[in-house]
């Protein structure tokens, strides 16, 4: 293992998946016949984790699939391909935004980009990459261009796409203009695999901008663009760098989305929302203005740096965000503590089109820079196929709220058998 850690996140499980792939969807094979499995600690996880996935007894869609195939359908018959914000994707997952933090903008992010390209899933490049690292460098590509090139080379013209996020400081640096006109992104652009994401906020610190910790030299350079504060004490030699959060109203969001569509007609338009109390109104505003996708980042979402009070106490949980949005008016993406199949399936059943991998992806490539994310995705795919098949469905688009049971809102029992079965004497 390297020095990268993720306190409060199932790091060891993610690393095991990065090493062993789909085998981690099952208990250890040598435990077969000697150990009994099942159950979980009472109250474990958040509300989304506590929601049960409930297969039915009667499965008409399985019968349809049986007739189509001419045999009993199996989990491998589940179709996991989908459309995510205007891009084709091999799986109902995407690579969440890694911004300018130390963990998210170095070699690990390039390794994650390369593997996301191989997998054929969309990738989001996070905020403040250009204001912090620059766009071009003498002798080597900047972190932003390195990620785009790694993804494009590994993707080989297949499914997926690259989405470049922009915050206030990015707008000042004209990041979207640079990417849209750069020769390095033209192949992606002409094949319809470039998108731009307006970042309104994030789950780990809703209402705040991006934050990093810098040494004295870095802080002196950053002070020209960002707010820099000495919050750690002079002896620490470390400084807090804060980006502006941006100011948004319904009209500002509408105008921003229209601006993106008009000025970058070949790019897909995404909007990333924090877990605010008016999340439903914000999502509707973005969709109706023409956004191809709206990302909802629950309070469980991760980041490279955030105040502890925000991580523990601020923002709506992802499950509540999805409940408030209800039936999506467009492509809805969900992120926040995604690392295994059941959580992804729950999010999809509650209306999301795909789930974002953030901390899990970084941990996976930290475990194995060459194959960790691919193996993590393989394990996710195996779990999702097993679960969707168990629900009697064979397309992830068929998942719905009927597939879930919430302990706080149990469905009343009718006590009657369907008339087609007949009455007991």
CSV table of C-alpha atoms in Angstrom, one decimal:
chain,number,residue,atom,x,y,z
A,1,UNK,CA,0.0,0.0,0.0
A,2,UNK,CA,1.0,3.6,-0.5
A,3,UNK,CA,0.3,6.6,1.7
A,4,UNK,CA,-3.1,7.4,0.2
A,5,UNK,CA,-5.8,6.9,2.8
A,6,UNK,CA,-9.6,7.5,3.1
A,7,UNK,CA,-10.7,7.6,6.7
A,8,UNK,CA,-14.4,6.6,7.2
A,9,UNK,CA,-14.5,5.0,3.7
A,10,UNK,CA,-14.3,1.2,3.1
A,11,UNK,CA,-10.7,1.6,1.9
A,12,UNK,CA,-9.6,-2.0,2.5
A,13,UNK,CA,-12.6,-3.4,0.6
A,14,UNK,CA,-11.9,-1.2,-2.3
A,15,UNK,CA,-8.3,-2.1,-2.4
A,16,UNK,CA,-9.3,-5.8,-2.3
A,17,UNK,CA,-11.5,-5.3,-5.3
A,18,UNK,CA,-8.7,-3.5,-7.1
A,19,UNK,CA,-6.5,-6.5,-6.6
A,20,UNK,CA,-8.9,-9.4,-7.2
A,21,UNK,CA,-11.7,-8.0,-9.4
A,22,UNK,CA,-15.1,-9.8,-9.6
A,23,UNK,CA,-13.9,-12.5,-7.1
A,24,UNK,CA,-14.5,-9.9,-4.4
A,25,UNK,CA,-18.2,-9.9,-5.1
A,26,UNK,CA,-18.2,-13.3,-3.3
A,27,UNK,CA,-16.9,-14.6,0.1
A,28,UNK,CA,-13.5,-16.3,0.0
A,29,UNK,CA,-13.8,-19.6,-1.8
A,30,UNK,CA,-11.9,-21.5,0.9
A,31,UNK,CA,-14.7,-20.5,3.3
A,32,UNK,CA,-17.2,-22.6,1.4
A,33,UNK,CA,-18.6,-25.3,3.5
A,34,UNK,CA,-17.1,-24.0,6.7
A,35,UNK,CA,-18.6,-20.6,7.3
A,36,UNK,CA,-22.2,-19.2,7.3
A,37,UNK,CA,-22.7,-15.7,5.8
A,38,UNK,CA,-25.4,-13.1,6.0
A,39,UNK,CA,-26.7,-10.1,7.9
A,40,UNK,CA,-25.1,-6.7,8.8
A,41,UNK,CA,-24.8,-4.7,12.0
A,42,UNK,CA,-28.0,-3.0,13.0
A,43,UNK,CA,-28.1,0.6,11.7
A,44,UNK,CA,-25.0,0.3,9.5
A,45,UNK,CA,-24.6,2.8,6.7
A,46,UNK,CA,-26.7,5.8,5.7
A,47,UNK,CA,-30.3,5.7,4.6
A,48,UNK,CA,-29.4,4.6,1.1
A,49,UNK,CA,-27.4,1.7,2.4
A,50,UNK,CA,-30.3,0.7,4.8
A,51,UNK,CA,-32.8,0.5,1.9
A,52,UNK,CA,-33.3,-3.1,1.0
A,53,UNK,CA,-33.3,-4.5,-2.6
A,54,UNK,CA,-36.4,-6.7,-2.9
A,55,UNK,CA,-36.9,-9.1,-5.8
A,56,UNK,CA,-40.4,-10.2,-6.6
A,57,UNK,CA,-41.8,-13.7,-6.8
A,58,UNK,CA,-43.5,-13.2,-10.1
A,59,UNK,CA,-41.1,-12.1,-12.9
A,60,UNK,CA,-42.9,-11.4,-16.2
A,61,UNK,CA,-39.8,-9.7,-17.6
A,62,UNK,CA,-37.8,-12.8,-17.0
A,63,UNK,CA,-40.4,-14.8,-19.0
A,64,UNK,CA,-40.0,-12.3,-21.8
A,65,UNK,CA,-36.2,-12.7,-21.8
A,66,UNK,CA,-36.6,-16.5,-21.7
A,67,UNK,CA,-38.8,-16.4,-24.8
A,68,UNK,CA,-36.3,-14.0,-26.5
A,69,UNK,CA,-33.3,-16.2,-25.7
A,70,UNK,CA,-34.9,-19.6,-26.0
A,71,UNK,CA,-33.4,-20.6,-22.7
A,72,UNK,CA,-33.4,-19.6,-19.0
A,73,UNK,CA,-31.8,-16.1,-18.7
A,74,UNK,CA,-28.7,-15.7,-16.5
A,75,UNK,CA,-27.0,-12.7,-14.9
A,76,UNK,CA,-24.6,-12.4,-17.8
A,77,UNK,CA,-27.6,-11.5,-20.0
A,78,UNK,CA,-28.1,-8.2,-18.2
A,79,UNK,CA,-27.3,-5.3,-20.4
A,80,UNK,CA,-25.2,-2.7,-18.4
A,81,UNK,CA,-24.6,-0.3,-21.3
A,82,UNK,CA,-26.4,3.0,-21.1
A,83,UNK,CA,-26.4,6.7,-22.2
A,84,UNK,CA,-24.9,9.1,-19.7
A,85,UNK,CA,-25.4,12.8,-20.4
A,86,UNK,CA,-25.1,12.4,-24.1
A,87,UNK,CA,-22.3,9.8,-24.1
A,88,UNK,CA,-22.5,6.1,-24.7
A,89,UNK,CA,-21.2,4.2,-21.7
A,90,UNK,CA,-20.3,0.5,-21.3
A,91,UNK,CA,-21.4,0.6,-17.6
A,92,UNK,CA,-23.9,2.7,-15.5
A,93,UNK,CA,-20.9,4.4,-13.8
A,94,UNK,CA,-18.6,7.4,-14.6
A,95,UNK,CA,-15.4,8.7,-13.1
A,96,UNK,CA,-16.2,11.6,-10.8
A,97,UNK,CA,-14.4,14.9,-10.8
A,98,UNK,CA,-10.9,15.1,-9.4
A,99,UNK,CA,-9.8,18.7,-9.0
A,100,UNK,CA,-6.6,20.5,-8.2
A,101,UNK,CA,-6.0,18.7,-4.8
A,102,UNK,CA,-2.7,16.8,-4.4
A,103,UNK,CA,-4.4,13.5,-4.5
A,104,UNK,CA,-6.6,14.3,-7.4
A,105,UNK,CA,-4.3,16.0,-9.9
A,106,UNK,CA,-1.1,13.9,-9.9
A,107,UNK,CA,-0.1,10.5,-11.3
A,108,UNK,CA,-3.1,8.7,-9.8
A,109,UNK,CA,-5.5,10.9,-11.7
A,110,UNK,CA,-3.7,10.1,-15.0
A,111,UNK,CA,-3.8,6.4,-14.2
A,112,UNK,CA,-7.5,6.7,-13.5
A,113,UNK,CA,-8.1,8.5,-16.7
A,114,UNK,CA,-6.3,5.9,-18.7
A,115,UNK,CA,-8.3,3.1,-17.2
A,116,UNK,CA,-11.6,5.0,-17.5
A,117,UNK,CA,-10.8,5.3,-21.2
A,118,UNK,CA,-10.2,1.5,-21.4
A,119,UNK,CA,-13.5,0.8,-19.7
A,120,UNK,CA,-15.5,3.1,-22.0
A,121,UNK,CA,-17.1,5.1,-19.2
A,122,UNK,CA,-17.3,9.0,-19.1
A,123,UNK,CA,-14.7,10.9,-17.0
A,124,UNK,CA,-15.1,14.3,-15.4
A,125,UNK,CA,-12.0,16.5,-14.9
A,126,UNK,CA,-12.4,18.7,-11.9
A,127,UNK,CA,-12.2,22.4,-11.2
A,128,UNK,CA,-9.2,24.7,-10.8
A,129,UNK,CA,-6.7,22.6,-12.7
A,130,UNK,CA,-5.7,25.4,-15.0
A,131,UNK,CA,-5.6,28.2,-12.4
A,132,UNK,CA,-3.4,26.1,-10.2
A,133,UNK,CA,-1.2,24.1,-12.7
A,134,UNK,CA,-1.5,26.1,-15.9
A,135,UNK,CA,-2.7,24.9,-19.3
A,136,UNK,CA,0.6,24.2,-21.1
A,137,UNK,CA,4.1,23.5,-19.8
A,138,UNK,CA,7.5,23.4,-21.4
A,139,UNK,CA,8.5,19.8,-21.9
A,140,UNK,CA,5.5,18.1,-20.4
A,141,UNK,CA,1.7,18.4,-20.6
A,142,UNK,CA,-0.2,20.1,-17.9
A,143,UNK,CA,-2.3,17.8,-15.5
A,144,UNK,CA,-5.4,18.7,-17.4
A,145,UNK,CA,-4.0,17.9,-20.9
A,146,UNK,CA,-2.3,14.8,-19.5
A,147,UNK,CA,-5.6,13.4,-18.3
A,148,UNK,CA,-7.4,14.2,-21.6
A,149,UNK,CA,-4.6,12.6,-23.7
A,150,UNK,CA,-4.4,9.5,-21.5
A,151,UNK,CA,-8.2,9.0,-21.7
A,152,UNK,CA,-8.3,9.5,-25.5
A,153,UNK,CA,-5.4,7.2,-26.2
A,154,UNK,CA,-6.8,4.4,-24.1
A,155,UNK,CA,-10.3,4.8,-25.3
A,156,UNK,CA,-9.4,4.2,-28.9
A,157,UNK,CA,-12.6,5.9,-30.3
A,158,UNK,CA,-15.0,3.7,-28.3
A,159,UNK,CA,-17.8,4.7,-25.8
A,160,UNK,CA,-17.3,7.3,-23.1
A,161,UNK,CA,-16.4,10.9,-23.1
A,162,UNK,CA,-14.4,13.6,-21.2
A,163,UNK,CA,-16.3,16.3,-19.3
A,164,UNK,CA,-14.3,19.4,-18.1
A,165,UNK,CA,-15.6,21.1,-15.1
A,166,UNK,CA,-15.5,24.9,-14.6
A,167,UNK,CA,-15.7,27.0,-11.5
A,168,UNK,CA,-15.4,30.8,-11.2
A,169,UNK,CA,-11.6,30.8,-11.3
A,170,UNK,CA,-11.7,28.4,-14.3
A,171,UNK,CA,-14.0,30.8,-16.1
A,172,UNK,CA,-11.4,33.6,-15.5
A,173,UNK,CA,-8.8,31.4,-17.1
A,174,UNK,CA,-11.1,30.6,-20.1
A,175,UNK,CA,-10.7,26.9,-19.5
A,176,UNK,CA,-13.6,25.8,-21.8
A,177,UNK,CA,-12.3,28.0,-24.6
A,178,UNK,CA,-8.9,26.5,-24.3
A,179,UNK,CA,-10.1,22.9,-24.4
A,180,UNK,CA,-12.7,23.5,-27.1
A,181,UNK,CA,-10.0,24.8,-29.5
A,182,UNK,CA,-7.1,22.7,-28.5
A,183,UNK,CA,-5.8,20.2,-31.2
A,184,UNK,CA,-5.4,17.6,-28.3
A,185,UNK,CA,-9.1,17.4,-27.9
A,186,UNK,CA,-10.3,17.6,-31.5
A,187,UNK,CA,-10.6,13.9,-32.0
A,188,UNK,CA,-12.9,13.7,-28.9
A,189,UNK,CA,-14.8,16.8,-30.0
A,190,UNK,CA,-15.4,15.6,-33.5
A,191,UNK,CA,-16.6,12.1,-32.2
A,192,UNK,CA,-19.0,13.8,-29.8
A,193,UNK,CA,-17.1,12.8,-26.7
A,194,UNK,CA,-16.4,16.2,-25.1
A,195,UNK,CA,-18.6,17.9,-22.5
A,196,UNK,CA,-18.4,20.8,-20.1
A,197,UNK,CA,-19.8,20.8,-16.6
A,198,UNK,CA,-20.9,23.9,-14.7
A,199,UNK,CA,-19.9,23.3,-11.1
A,200,UNK,CA,-22.5,24.9,-8.8
A,201,UNK,CA,-21.3,23.0,-5.7
A,202,UNK,CA,-20.3,19.6,-4.2
A,203,UNK,CA,-21.5,17.3,-1.5
A,204,UNK,CA,-18.5,17.4,0.8
A,205,UNK,CA,-18.8,21.2,1.3
A,206,UNK,CA,-22.0,22.7,-0.1
A,207,UNK,CA,-21.9,26.5,-0.2
A,208,UNK,CA,-18.1,26.6,-0.3
A,209,UNK,CA,-15.5,26.6,-3.1
A,210,UNK,CA,-12.7,24.2,-3.6
A,211,UNK,CA,-10.0,24.0,-0.9
A,212,UNK,CA,-6.4,22.8,-0.8
A,213,UNK,CA,-3.4,23.0,1.6
A,214,UNK,CA,-0.3,24.6,0.3
A,215,UNK,CA,3.2,25.3,1.5
A,216,UNK,CA,4.6,28.8,1.7
A,217,UNK,CA,5.9,29.0,-1.9
A,218,UNK,CA,2.8,27.5,-3.4
A,219,UNK,CA,0.6,29.9,-1.3
A,220,UNK,CA,2.5,32.9,-2.5
A,221,UNK,CA,1.8,32.0,-6.1
A,222,UNK,CA,-1.8,31.1,-5.4
A,223,UNK,CA,-2.6,34.3,-3.7
A,224,UNK,CA,-2.7,36.0,-7.0
A,225,UNK,CA,-5.9,34.0,-7.9
A,226,UNK,CA,-7.3,32.5,-4.7
A,227,UNK,CA,-8.0,33.5,-1.1
A,228,UNK,CA,-5.1,32.2,1.0
A,229,UNK,CA,-5.4,32.0,4.8
A,230,UNK,CA,-2.9,31.2,7.6
A,231,UNK,CA,-5.3,29.0,9.6
A,232,UNK,CA,-2.8,26.3,10.7
A,233,UNK,CA,-0.3,28.6,12.6
A,234,UNK,CA,2.9,30.2,11.5
A,235,UNK,CA,5.0,27.2,12.7
A,236,UNK,CA,3.1,24.8,10.5
A,237,UNK,CA,4.3,26.3,7.2
A,238,UNK,CA,1.0,25.4,5.6
A,239,UNK,CA,-1.8,27.6,4.3
A,240,UNK,CA,-5.4,27.1,3.3
A,241,UNK,CA,-6.3,28.0,-0.3
A,242,UNK,CA,-10.0,28.6,-1.0
A,243,UNK,CA,-11.7,29.2,-4.3
A,244,UNK,CA,-14.8,31.3,-4.6
A,245,UNK,CA,-18.1,29.3,-4.5
A,246,UNK,CA,-19.8,31.3,-7.2
A,247,UNK,CA,-23.2,33.0,-6.9
A,248,UNK,CA,-26.3,31.3,-8.5
A,249,UNK,CA,-30.0,32.1,-8.9
A,250,UNK,CA,-32.5,30.3,-11.2
A,251,UNK,CA,-31.9,32.9,-13.9
A,252,UNK,CA,-28.1,32.8,-13.6
A,253,UNK,CA,-28.2,29.0,-14.1
A,254,UNK,CA,-30.6,29.3,-17.1
A,255,UNK,CA,-28.3,31.8,-18.7
A,256,UNK,CA,-25.2,29.8,-18.0
A,257,UNK,CA,-26.6,26.7,-19.5
A,258,UNK,CA,-27.8,28.6,-22.6
A,259,UNK,CA,-24.4,30.2,-22.9
A,260,UNK,CA,-22.7,26.8,-22.9
A,261,UNK,CA,-25.1,25.4,-25.5
A,262,UNK,CA,-24.7,28.4,-27.8
A,263,UNK,CA,-20.9,28.9,-27.5
A,264,UNK,CA,-19.9,25.2,-27.5
A,265,UNK,CA,-22.4,23.5,-29.7
A,266,UNK,CA,-20.4,20.3,-30.1
A,267,UNK,CA,-20.0,19.8,-26.3
A,268,UNK,CA,-22.4,18.1,-24.0
A,269,UNK,CA,-23.6,20.3,-21.1
A,270,UNK,CA,-23.5,19.0,-17.5
A,271,UNK,CA,-24.4,20.7,-14.3
A,272,UNK,CA,-23.1,19.6,-10.9
A,273,UNK,CA,-25.3,20.4,-7.9
A,274,UNK,CA,-24.6,20.3,-4.1
A,275,UNK,CA,-27.1,18.6,-1.8
A,276,UNK,CA,-29.1,21.8,-1.1
A,277,UNK,CA,-32.6,21.9,0.3
A,278,UNK,CA,-33.9,23.2,-3.0
A,279,UNK,CA,-32.2,20.4,-5.0
A,280,UNK,CA,-35.4,19.5,-6.9
A,281,UNK,CA,-35.9,23.1,-8.2
A,282,UNK,CA,-32.3,23.4,-9.1
A,283,UNK,CA,-32.3,20.2,-11.1
A,284,UNK,CA,-35.5,21.1,-13.0
A,285,UNK,CA,-34.0,24.5,-13.8
A,286,UNK,CA,-30.9,23.0,-15.3
A,287,UNK,CA,-32.8,20.4,-17.4
A,288,UNK,CA,-35.3,22.8,-18.7
A,289,UNK,CA,-32.5,25.2,-19.7
A,290,UNK,CA,-31.1,22.3,-21.8
A,291,UNK,CA,-28.6,20.5,-19.7
A,292,UNK,CA,-27.7,17.0,-21.0
A,293,UNK,CA,-27.1,15.8,-17.4
A,294,UNK,CA,-27.4,17.0,-13.8
A,295,UNK,CA,-25.1,15.5,-11.2
A,296,UNK,CA,-26.4,15.4,-7.7
A,297,UNK,CA,-23.6,15.1,-5.1
A,298,UNK,CA,-24.9,13.8,-1.8
A,299,UNK,CA,-23.5,14.9,1.5
A,300,UNK,CA,-21.7,11.5,1.5
A,301,UNK,CA,-19.5,12.8,-1.4
A,302,UNK,CA,-15.8,12.9,-0.9
A,303,UNK,CA,-13.1,15.5,-1.6
A,304,UNK,CA,-9.4,16.1,-1.2
A,305,UNK,CA,-10.0,18.6,1.6
A,306,UNK,CA,-13.0,20.0,3.5
A,307,UNK,CA,-13.8,21.3,7.0
A,308,UNK,CA,-14.8,18.5,9.4
A,309,UNK,CA,-18.0,20.3,10.4
A,310,UNK,CA,-19.2,20.2,6.8
A,311,UNK,CA,-18.3,16.6,6.3
A,312,UNK,CA,-20.2,15.6,9.4
A,313,UNK,CA,-23.2,18.0,9.5
A,314,UNK,CA,-23.9,20.0,6.3
A,315,UNK,CA,-26.0,19.0,3.3
A,316,UNK,CA,-28.7,16.5,2.5
A,317,UNK,CA,-27.9,12.8,2.3
A,318,UNK,CA,-28.0,11.4,-1.2
A,319,UNK,CA,-31.1,9.4,-0.6
A,320,UNK,CA,-33.0,12.5,0.5
A,321,UNK,CA,-31.8,14.4,-2.6
A,322,UNK,CA,-33.1,11.6,-4.9
A,323,UNK,CA,-36.4,11.5,-3.0
A,324,UNK,CA,-36.9,15.2,-3.4
A,325,UNK,CA,-36.2,15.2,-7.1
A,326,UNK,CA,-38.5,12.3,-7.7
A,327,UNK,CA,-39.1,11.3,-11.3
A,328,UNK,CA,-36.2,13.0,-13.2
A,329,UNK,CA,-37.0,15.3,-16.1
A,330,UNK,CA,-33.6,14.4,-17.7
A,331,UNK,CA,-30.5,12.5,-17.2
A,332,UNK,CA,-29.7,12.4,-13.5
A,333,UNK,CA,-26.3,11.3,-12.1
A,334,UNK,CA,-25.7,10.5,-8.5
A,335,UNK,CA,-22.5,10.5,-6.5
A,336,UNK,CA,-21.5,10.0,-2.9
A,337,UNK,CA,-19.8,7.0,-1.3
A,338,UNK,CA,-20.2,4.8,-4.4
A,339,UNK,CA,-18.0,1.7,-4.3
A,340,UNK,CA,-20.1,-1.4,-4.6
A,341,UNK,CA,-23.0,-2.8,-6.6
A,342,UNK,CA,-25.9,-2.6,-4.2
A,343,UNK,CA,-25.5,1.2,-3.6
A,344,UNK,CA,-25.3,1.8,-7.4
A,345,UNK,CA,-28.4,-0.3,-8.0
A,346,UNK,CA,-30.3,1.6,-5.3
A,347,UNK,CA,-29.4,5.0,-6.8
A,348,UNK,CA,-30.4,3.7,-10.3
A,349,UNK,CA,-33.7,2.5,-8.9
A,350,UNK,CA,-34.4,5.9,-7.4
A,351,UNK,CA,-34.0,7.6,-10.7
A,352,UNK,CA,-30.3,8.0,-11.4
A,353,UNK,CA,-28.9,7.0,-14.8
A,354,UNK,CA,-25.4,6.3,-13.5
A,355,UNK,CA,-23.3,6.6,-10.3
A,356,UNK,CA,-20.0,8.4,-9.9
A,357,UNK,CA,-16.8,6.8,-8.6
A,358,UNK,CA,-14.6,9.2,-6.7
A,359,UNK,CA,-12.7,8.0,-3.7
A,360,UNK,CA,-13.2,4.4,-4.7
A,361,UNK,CA,-11.5,5.1,-8.1
A,362,UNK,CA,-8.5,6.9,-6.5
A,363,UNK,CA,-8.0,4.1,-4.0
A,364,UNK,CA,-8.2,1.5,-6.7
A,365,UNK,CA,-5.5,3.1,-8.8
A,366,UNK,CA,-3.5,3.7,-5.7
A,367,UNK,CA,-3.6,0.0,-5.1
A,368,UNK,CA,-2.8,-0.9,-8.7
A,369,UNK,CA,-2.0,2.0,-11.2
A,370,UNK,CA,-2.2,-0.3,-14.1
A,371,UNK,CA,-5.4,-2.3,-13.5
A,372,UNK,CA,-7.0,-1.3,-10.2
A,373,UNK,CA,-9.9,0.8,-11.5
A,374,UNK,CA,-10.6,-1.8,-14.2
A,375,UNK,CA,-10.8,-4.6,-11.6
A,376,UNK,CA,-13.0,-2.4,-9.4
A,377,UNK,CA,-15.4,-1.9,-12.3
A,378,UNK,CA,-15.4,-5.6,-13.1
A,379,UNK,CA,-16.5,-6.3,-9.6
A,380,UNK,CA,-19.2,-3.6,-9.7
A,381,UNK,CA,-20.4,-5.0,-13.0
A,382,UNK,CA,-20.6,-8.6,-11.6
A,383,UNK,CA,-22.6,-7.4,-8.6
A,384,UNK,CA,-25.0,-5.2,-10.6
A,385,UNK,CA,-25.7,-8.0,-13.1
A,386,UNK,CA,-26.4,-10.5,-10.2
A,387,UNK,CA,-28.7,-8.0,-8.5
A,388,UNK,CA,-30.6,-6.8,-11.6
A,389,UNK,CA,-31.1,-10.4,-12.7
A,390,UNK,CA,-32.4,-11.4,-9.3
A,391,UNK,CA,-35.0,-8.6,-9.7
A,392,UNK,CA,-36.1,-10.4,-12.9
A,393,UNK,CA,-34.9,-7.6,-15.1
A,394,UNK,CA,-32.2,-7.6,-17.8
A,395,UNK,CA,-31.6,-3.9,-18.5
A,396,UNK,CA,-30.4,-1.4,-15.9
A,397,UNK,CA,-32.9,1.1,-17.4
A,398,UNK,CA,-35.7,-1.1,-16.1
A,399,UNK,CA,-34.8,-0.6,-12.4
A,400,UNK,CA,-37.4,1.4,-10.5
A,401,UNK,CA,-38.5,2.3,-6.9
A,402,UNK,CA,-40.6,-0.9,-6.8
A,403,UNK,CA,-37.3,-2.8,-6.4
A,404,UNK,CA,-36.6,-1.1,-3.1
A,405,UNK,CA,-38.0,-1.3,0.5
A,406,UNK,CA,-37.4,1.5,3.0
A,407,UNK,CA,-37.7,0.5,6.7
A,408,UNK,CA,-39.2,3.8,7.5
A,409,UNK,CA,-42.0,3.5,4.9
A,410,UNK,CA,-43.0,-0.1,4.8
A,411,UNK,CA,-45.6,-1.0,2.2
A,412,UNK,CA,-48.9,-2.1,3.8
A,413,UNK,CA,-49.8,-5.8,3.4
A,414,UNK,CA,-53.1,-6.3,1.6
A,415,UNK,CA,-53.7,-9.8,2.9
A,416,UNK,CA,-55.2,-10.9,-0.5
A,417,UNK,CA,-53.9,-13.2,-3.1
A,418,UNK,CA,-54.2,-11.9,-6.7
A,419,UNK,CA,-57.4,-13.0,-8.4
A,420,UNK,CA,-55.5,-14.8,-11.1
A,421,UNK,CA,-54.3,-17.3,-8.5
A,422,UNK,CA,-57.7,-18.0,-7.2
A,423,UNK,CA,-59.2,-18.0,-3.7
A,424,UNK,CA,-58.3,-20.7,-1.2
A,425,UNK,CA,-61.3,-22.8,-0.2
